[in-house]
Amino acid sequence: MTLAALRDEGRTRVRLINDGSAADARWRLRVMDVEGKVLRRREVPVTLTAAGVTAVGDFADAELLAGADPKRTVAVFELLQDGKVSARQVVGFVEAKDQMLPRQALKAVLAIDGEHYRLRLQSAAYVRSAWIDFGALDVQVEDNLLDLLPGETRDIAVRGPVDLATLREALKVKTLNDR
């Protein structure tokens, strides 16, 4: 299942795309500032159409923002199944170059986790477009170019025939917050 929050001319259309059988779920909207203060929250049950698209909302920026600074605010749309987030899309109200993101150090810890490595990313504020880079090392990163919500922790598997010390030395995480 996928969630699509499509922006067009000051509006955000939210659709849930299901390629399986009909299912009950919930969708959640949180409007928050980049430091993590929730300005608005809504959670609604929804029945997902079998092999189809379910429209859940068409929101004007003015409705979502309710007077908040569009440069310091994001809308987080999530699909929840069995109480867990199965799809998410974060929507900004301005171009990435105009968004006022907090400059802060993203905490990144690399450790051994069974037969692979685990990179744990943590941030107290919103992090936009975190890019994980190991340079020329032959490694595979489970997920990349991701956003972190304030207070969120993400664990990412890293696999490759490289020792931990070499990985730690090569690791670089860049974000749009760094500009």
PDB file of N, CA and C in Angstrom, residues 51-123:
ATOM      1  N   ALA A  51      -7.620  -3.345  -4.786  1.00  0.00           N
ATOM      2  CA  ALA A  51      -6.938  -3.030  -6.050  1.00  0.00           C
ATOM      3  C   ALA A  51      -7.398  -1.688  -6.616  1.00  0.00           C
ATOM      4  N   GLY A  52      -7.350  -0.670  -5.764  1.00  0.00           N
ATOM      5  CA  GLY A  52      -7.821   0.628  -6.215  1.00  0.00           C
ATOM      6  C   GLY A  52      -7.246   1.782  -5.421  1.00  0.00           C
ATOM      7  N   VAL A  53      -7.822   2.944  -5.648  1.00  0.00           N
ATOM      8  CA  VAL A  53      -7.370   4.181  -5.024  1.00  0.00           C
ATOM      9  C   VAL A  53      -8.497   4.731  -4.167  1.00  0.00           C
ATOM     10  N   THR A  54      -8.165   5.119  -2.941  1.00  0.00           N
ATOM     11  CA  THR A  54      -9.140   5.709  -2.027  1.00  0.00           C
ATOM     12  C   THR A  54      -8.727   7.150  -1.755  1.00  0.00           C
ATOM     13  N   ALA A  55      -9.592   8.092  -2.119  1.00  0.00           N
ATOM     14  CA  ALA A  55      -9.327   9.506  -1.848  1.00  0.00           C
ATOM     15  C   ALA A  55      -9.686   9.788  -0.390  1.00  0.00           C
ATOM     16  N   VAL A  56      -8.769  10.431   0.343  1.00  0.00           N
ATOM     17  CA  VAL A  56      -9.047  10.735   1.747  1.00  0.00           C
ATOM     18  C   VAL A  56      -9.042  12.228   2.051  1.00  0.00           C
ATOM     19  N   GLY A  57      -8.601  13.058   1.116  1.00  0.00           N
ATOM     20  CA  GLY A  57      -8.640  14.477   1.404  1.00  0.00           C
ATOM     21  C   GLY A  57      -8.097  15.340   0.290  1.00  0.00           C
ATOM     22  N   ASP A  58      -8.585  16.561   0.262  1.00  0.00           N
ATOM     23  CA  ASP A  58      -8.127  17.596  -0.661  1.00  0.00           C
ATOM     24  C   ASP A  58      -8.045  18.866   0.178  1.00  0.00           C
ATOM     25  N   PHE A  59      -6.823  19.256   0.551  1.00  0.00           N
ATOM     26  CA  PHE A  59      -6.624  20.303   1.540  1.00  0.00           C
ATOM     27  C   PHE A  59      -5.989  21.545   0.936  1.00  0.00           C
ATOM     28  N   ALA A  60      -6.549  22.699   1.241  1.00  0.00           N
ATOM     29  CA  ALA A  60      -5.943  23.972   0.867  1.00  0.00           C
ATOM     30  C   ALA A  60      -4.832  24.283   1.867  1.00  0.00           C
ATOM     31  N   ASP A  61      -3.755  24.917   1.389  1.00  0.00           N
ATOM     32  CA  ASP A  61      -2.661  25.299   2.281  1.00  0.00           C
ATOM     33  C   ASP A  61      -3.165  26.126   3.453  1.00  0.00           C
ATOM     34  N   ALA A  62      -4.060  27.064   3.196  1.00  0.00           N
ATOM     35  CA  ALA A  62      -4.581  27.926   4.258  1.00  0.00           C
ATOM     36  C   ALA A  62      -5.259  27.096   5.346  1.00  0.00           C
ATOM     37  N   GLU A  63      -5.952  26.039   4.960  1.00  0.00           N
ATOM     38  CA  GLU A  63      -6.617  25.151   5.924  1.00  0.00           C
ATOM     39  C   GLU A  63      -5.586  24.388   6.756  1.00  0.00           C
ATOM     40  N   LEU A  64      -4.559  23.862   6.117  1.00  0.00           N
ATOM     41  CA  LEU A  64      -3.540  23.098   6.823  1.00  0.00           C
ATOM     42  C   LEU A  64      -2.680  23.993   7.714  1.00  0.00           C
ATOM     43  N   LEU A  65      -2.284  25.137   7.193  1.00  0.00           N
ATOM     44  CA  LEU A  65      -1.383  26.029   7.931  1.00  0.00           C
ATOM     45  C   LEU A  65      -2.084  26.782   9.056  1.00  0.00           C
ATOM     46  N   ALA A  66      -3.323  27.189   8.842  1.00  0.00           N
ATOM     47  CA  ALA A  66      -4.087  27.941   9.850  1.00  0.00           C
ATOM     48  C   ALA A  66      -3.252  29.065  10.454  1.00  0.00           C
ATOM     49  N   GLY A  67      -2.543  29.812   9.589  1.00  0.00           N
ATOM     50  CA  GLY A  67      -1.761  30.963  10.039  1.00  0.00           C
ATOM     51  C   GLY A  67      -0.307  30.674  10.375  1.00  0.00           C
ATOM     52  N   ALA A  68       0.109  29.429  10.373  1.00  0.00           N
ATOM     53  CA  ALA A  68       1.506  29.086  10.685  1.00  0.00           C
ATOM     54  C   ALA A  68       2.416  29.519   9.534  1.00  0.00           C
ATOM     55  N   ASP A  69       3.698  29.718   9.833  1.00  0.00           N
ATOM     56  CA  ASP A  69       4.689  30.124   8.840  1.00  0.00           C
ATOM     57  C   ASP A  69       4.949  28.974   7.867  1.00  0.00           C
ATOM     58  N   PRO A  70       4.622  29.137   6.577  1.00  0.00           N
ATOM     59  CA  PRO A  70       4.813  28.043   5.623  1.00  0.00           C
ATOM     60  C   PRO A  70       6.279  27.618   5.456  1.00  0.00           C
ATOM     61  N   LYS A  71       7.222  28.507   5.774  1.00  0.00           N
ATOM     62  CA  LYS A  71       8.640  28.164   5.649  1.00  0.00           C
ATOM     63  C   LYS A  71       9.128  27.278   6.801  1.00  0.00           C
ATOM     64  N   ARG A  72       8.379  27.243   7.895  1.00  0.00           N
ATOM     65  CA  ARG A  72       8.794  26.489   9.082  1.00  0.00           C
ATOM     66  C   ARG A  72       7.794  25.385   9.454  1.00  0.00           C
ATOM     67  N   THR A  73       6.933  25.013   8.503  1.00  0.00           N
ATOM     68  CA  THR A  73       5.855  24.065   8.795  1.00  0.00           C
ATOM     69  C   THR A  73       5.804  22.975   7.739  1.00  0.00           C
ATOM     70  N   VAL A  74       5.479  21.754   8.162  1.00  0.00           N
ATOM     71  CA  VAL A  74       5.273  20.628   7.248  1.00  0.00           C
ATOM     72  C   VAL A  74       3.984  19.909   7.627  1.00  0.00           C
ATOM     73  N   ALA A  75       3.420  19.207   6.648  1.00  0.00           N
ATOM     74  CA  ALA A  75       2.273  18.331   6.895  1.00  0.00           C
ATOM     75  C   ALA A  75       2.754  16.896   6.714  1.00  0.00           C
ATOM     76  N   VAL A  76       2.397  16.050   7.670  1.00  0.00           N
ATOM     77  CA  VAL A  76       2.806  14.649   7.646  1.00  0.00           C
ATOM     78  C   VAL A  76       1.546  13.808   7.452  1.00  0.00           C
ATOM     79  N   PHE A  77       1.474  13.113   6.333  1.00  0.00           N
ATOM     80  CA  PHE A  77       0.352  12.227   6.037  1.00  0.00           C
ATOM     81  C   PHE A  77       0.834  10.790   6.199  1.00  0.00           C
ATOM     82  N   GLU A  78       0.072   9.978   6.955  1.00  0.00           N
ATOM     83  CA  GLU A  78       0.502   8.608   7.216  1.00  0.00           C
ATOM     84  C   GLU A  78      -0.664   7.641   7.084  1.00  0.00           C
ATOM     85  N   LEU A  79      -0.355   6.449   6.613  1.00  0.00           N
ATOM     86  CA  LEU A  79      -1.293   5.333   6.573  1.00  0.00           C
ATOM     87  C   LEU A  79      -0.873   4.392   7.690  1.00  0.00           C
ATOM     88  N   LEU A  80      -1.816   4.047   8.567  1.00  0.00           N
ATOM     89  CA  LEU A  80      -1.525   3.158   9.694  1.00  0.00           C
ATOM     90  C   LEU A  80      -2.284   1.844   9.535  1.00  0.00           C
ATOM     91  N   GLN A  81      -1.567   0.748   9.706  1.00  0.00           N
ATOM     92  CA  GLN A  81      -2.173  -0.572   9.680  1.00  0.00           C
ATOM     93  C   GLN A  81      -1.731  -1.307  10.926  1.00  0.00           C
ATOM     94  N   ASP A  82      -2.678  -1.860  11.646  1.00  0.00           N
ATOM     95  CA  ASP A  82      -2.400  -2.539  12.915  1.00  0.00           C
ATOM     96  C   ASP A  82      -1.597  -1.640  13.860  1.00  0.00           C
ATOM     97  N   GLY A  83      -1.919  -0.355  13.847  1.00  0.00           N
ATOM     98  CA  GLY A  83      -1.274   0.602  14.739  1.00  0.00           C
ATOM     99  C   GLY A  83       0.116   1.050  14.329  1.00  0.00           C
ATOM    100  N   LYS A  84       0.617   0.550  13.202  1.00  0.00           N
ATOM    101  CA  LYS A  84       1.961   0.908  12.742  1.00  0.00           C
ATOM    102  C   LYS A  84       1.894   1.683  11.432  1.00  0.00           C
ATOM    103  N   VAL A  85       2.837   2.612  11.259  1.00  0.00           N
ATOM    104  CA  VAL A  85       2.900   3.399  10.027  1.00  0.00           C
ATOM    105  C   VAL A  85       3.390   2.506   8.889  1.00  0.00           C
ATOM    106  N   SER A  86       2.562   2.348   7.859  1.00  0.00           N
ATOM    107  CA  SER A  86       2.964   1.527   6.707  1.00  0.00           C
ATOM    108  C   SER A  86       3.329   2.385   5.499  1.00  0.00           C
ATOM    109  N   ALA A  87       2.921   3.651   5.511  1.00  0.00           N
ATOM    110  CA  ALA A  87       3.295   4.575   4.433  1.00  0.00           C
ATOM    111  C   ALA A  87       3.246   5.989   4.993  1.00  0.00           C
ATOM    112  N   ARG A  88       4.170   6.826   4.501  1.00  0.00           N
ATOM    113  CA  ARG A  88       4.235   8.200   4.974  1.00  0.00           C
ATOM    114  C   ARG A  88       4.702   9.103   3.852  1.00  0.00           C
ATOM    115  N   GLN A  89       4.171  10.316   3.847  1.00  0.00           N
ATOM    116  CA  GLN A  89       4.698  11.353   2.975  1.00  0.00           C
ATOM    117  C   GLN A  89       4.670  12.665   3.739  1.00  0.00           C
ATOM    118  N   VAL A  90       5.809  13.354   3.724  1.00  0.00           N
ATOM    119  CA  VAL A  90       5.937  14.659   4.368  1.00  0.00           C
ATOM    120  C   VAL A  90       5.864  15.710   3.267  1.00  0.00           C
ATOM    121  N   VAL A  91       5.015  16.697   3.481  1.00  0.00           N
ATOM    122  CA  VAL A  91       4.793  17.740   2.487  1.00  0.00           C
ATOM    123  C   VAL A  91       5.216  19.086   3.055  1.00  0.00           C
ATOM    124  N   GLY A  92       6.075  19.778   2.322  1.00  0.00           N
ATOM    125  CA  GLY A  92       6.442  21.146   2.670  1.00  0.00           C
ATOM    126  C   GLY A  92       5.567  22.111   1.883  1.00  0.00           C
ATOM    127  N   PHE A  93       5.447  23.328   2.371  1.00  0.00           N
ATOM    128  CA  PHE A  93       4.571  24.317   1.738  1.00  0.00           C
ATOM    129  C   PHE A  93       5.323  25.305   0.862  1.00  0.00           C
ATOM    130  N   VAL A  94       6.660  25.215   0.868  1.00  0.00           N
ATOM    131  CA  VAL A  94       7.494  26.079   0.032  1.00  0.00           C
ATOM    132  C   VAL A  94       8.533  25.198  -0.649  1.00  0.00           C
ATOM    133  N   GLU A  95       9.223  25.747  -1.626  1.00  0.00           N
ATOM    134  CA  GLU A  95      10.308  25.022  -2.291  1.00  0.00           C
ATOM    135  C   GLU A  95      11.380  24.668  -1.255  1.00  0.00           C
ATOM    136  N   ALA A  96      12.071  23.577  -1.475  1.00  0.00           N
ATOM    137  CA  ALA A  96      13.099  23.119  -0.532  1.00  0.00           C
ATOM    138  C   ALA A  96      14.119  24.222  -0.231  1.00  0.00           C
ATOM    139  N   LYS A  97      14.503  24.987  -1.244  1.00  0.00           N
ATOM    140  CA  LYS A  97      15.509  26.036  -1.049  1.00  0.00           C
ATOM    141  C   LYS A  97      15.013  27.156  -0.137  1.00  0.00           C
ATOM    142  N   ASP A  98      13.703  27.301   0.005  1.00  0.00           N
ATOM    143  CA  ASP A  98      13.130  28.362   0.823  1.00  0.00           C
ATOM    144  C   ASP A  98      12.717  27.904   2.218  1.00  0.00           C
ATOM    145  N   GLN A  99      12.751  26.606   2.463  1.00  0.00           N
ATOM    146  CA  GLN A  99      12.326  26.085   3.763  1.00  0.00           C
ATOM    147  C   GLN A  99      13.372  26.408   4.824  1.00  0.00           C
ATOM    148  N   MET A 100      12.915  26.874   5.968  1.00  0.00           N
ATOM    149  CA  MET A 100      13.807  27.217   7.081  1.00  0.00           C
ATOM    150  C   MET A 100      13.942  25.985   7.971  1.00  0.00           C
ATOM    151  N   LEU A 101      15.041  25.263   7.784  1.00  0.00           N
ATOM    152  CA  LEU A 101      15.284  24.033   8.523  1.00  0.00           C
ATOM    153  C   LEU A 101      16.279  24.289   9.642  1.00  0.00           C
ATOM    154  N   PRO A 102      16.067  23.663  10.787  1.00  0.00           N
ATOM    155  CA  PRO A 102      17.012  23.857  11.886  1.00  0.00           C
ATOM    156  C   PRO A 102      18.374  23.269  11.545  1.00  0.00           C
ATOM    157  N   ARG A 103      19.405  24.045  11.814  1.00  0.00           N
ATOM    158  CA  ARG A 103      20.778  23.544  11.627  1.00  0.00           C
ATOM    159  C   ARG A 103      21.153  22.859  12.929  1.00  0.00           C
ATOM    160  N   GLN A 104      21.299  21.587  12.847  1.00  0.00           N
ATOM    161  CA  GLN A 104      21.678  20.830  14.029  1.00  0.00           C
ATOM    162  C   GLN A 104      22.339  19.549  13.581  1.00  0.00           C
ATOM    163  N   ALA A 105      23.074  18.953  14.479  1.00  0.00           N
ATOM    164  CA  ALA A 105      23.780  17.722  14.137  1.00  0.00           C
ATOM    165  C   ALA A 105      22.819  16.551  14.201  1.00  0.00           C
ATOM    166  N   LEU A 106      22.756  15.836  13.114  1.00  0.00           N
ATOM    167  CA  LEU A 106      22.004  14.592  13.054  1.00  0.00           C
ATOM    168  C   LEU A 106      22.885  13.532  13.703  1.00  0.00           C
ATOM    169  N   LYS A 107      22.360  12.828  14.656  1.00  0.00           N
ATOM    170  CA  LYS A 107      23.141  11.796  15.330  1.00  0.00           C
ATOM    171  C   LYS A 107      23.093  10.524  14.493  1.00  0.00           C
ATOM    172  N   ALA A 108      24.271   9.986  14.154  1.00  0.00           N
ATOM    173  CA  ALA A 108      24.386   8.764  13.355  1.00  0.00           C
ATOM    174  C   ALA A 108      25.322   7.803  14.070  1.00  0.00           C
ATOM    175  N   VAL A 109      24.816   6.608  14.372  1.00  0.00           N
ATOM    176  CA  VAL A 109      25.610   5.604  15.073  1.00  0.00           C
ATOM    177  C   VAL A 109      25.592   4.324  14.249  1.00  0.00           C
ATOM    178  N   LEU A 110      26.773   3.842  13.914  1.00  0.00           N
ATOM    179  CA  LEU A 110      26.922   2.628  13.113  1.00  0.00           C
ATOM    180  C   LEU A 110      27.404   1.507  14.021  1.00  0.00           C
ATOM    181  N   ALA A 111      26.715   0.351  13.975  1.00  0.00           N
ATOM    182  CA  ALA A 111      27.073  -0.775  14.847  1.00  0.00           C
ATOM    183  C   ALA A 111      26.840  -2.091  14.112  1.00  0.00           C
ATOM    184  N   ILE A 112      27.425  -3.152  14.633  1.00  0.00           N
ATOM    185  CA  ILE A 112      27.188  -4.489  14.092  1.00  0.00           C
ATOM    186  C   ILE A 112      25.833  -4.968  14.591  1.00  0.00           C
ATOM    187  N   ASP A 113      25.064  -5.585  13.696  1.00  0.00           N
ATOM    188  CA  ASP A 113      23.738  -6.098  14.038  1.00  0.00           C
ATOM    189  C   ASP A 113      23.577  -7.461  13.371  1.00  0.00           C
ATOM    190  N   GLY A 114      24.051  -8.506  14.009  1.00  0.00           N
ATOM    191  CA  GLY A 114      23.990  -9.847  13.426  1.00  0.00           C
ATOM    192  C   GLY A 114      24.953  -9.974  12.268  1.00  0.00           C
ATOM    193  N   GLU A 115      24.424 -10.311  11.085  1.00  0.00           N
ATOM    194  CA  GLU A 115      25.267 -10.527   9.909  1.00  0.00           C
ATOM    195  C   GLU A 115      25.421  -9.280   9.040  1.00  0.00           C
ATOM    196  N   HIS A 116      24.904  -8.145   9.508  1.00  0.00           N
ATOM    197  CA  HIS A 116      25.069  -6.892   8.772  1.00  0.00           C
ATOM    198  C   HIS A 116      25.340  -5.769   9.777  1.00  0.00           C
ATOM    199  N   TYR A 117      25.377  -4.558   9.295  1.00  0.00           N
ATOM    200  CA  TYR A 117      25.561  -3.392  10.157  1.00  0.00           C
ATOM    201  C   TYR A 117      24.240  -2.654  10.257  1.00  0.00           C
ATOM    202  N   ARG A 118      24.070  -1.885  11.328  1.00  0.00           N
ATOM    203  CA  ARG A 118      22.881  -1.065  11.514  1.00  0.00           C
ATOM    204  C   ARG A 118      23.322   0.375  11.709  1.00  0.00           C
ATOM    205  N   LEU A 119      22.778   1.251  10.886  1.00  0.00           N
ATOM    206  CA  LEU A 119      23.014   2.681  11.036  1.00  0.00           C
ATOM    207  C   LEU A 119      21.770   3.256  11.686  1.00  0.00           C
ATOM    208  N   ARG A 120      21.937   3.822  12.871  1.00  0.00           N
ATOM    209  CA  ARG A 120      20.813   4.433  13.590  1.00  0.00           C
ATOM    210  C   ARG A 120      20.926   5.941  13.446  1.00  0.00           C
ATOM    211  N   LEU A 121      19.878   6.549  12.884  1.00  0.00           N
ATOM    212  CA  LEU A 121      19.817   7.999  12.726  1.00  0.00           C
ATOM    213  C   LEU A 121      18.793   8.549  13.712  1.00  0.00           C
ATOM    214  N   GLN A 122      19.157   9.643  14.390  1.00  0.00           N
ATOM    215  CA  GLN A 122      18.266  10.282  15.353  1.00  0.00           C
ATOM    216  C   GLN A 122      18.376  11.791  15.208  1.00  0.00           C
ATOM    217  N   SER A 123      17.247  12.456  15.402  1.00  0.00           N
ATOM    218  CA  SER A 123      17.264  13.913  15.365  1.00  0.00           C
ATOM    219  C   SER A 123      16.161  14.469  16.247  1.00  0.00           C
TER     220      SER A 123
END
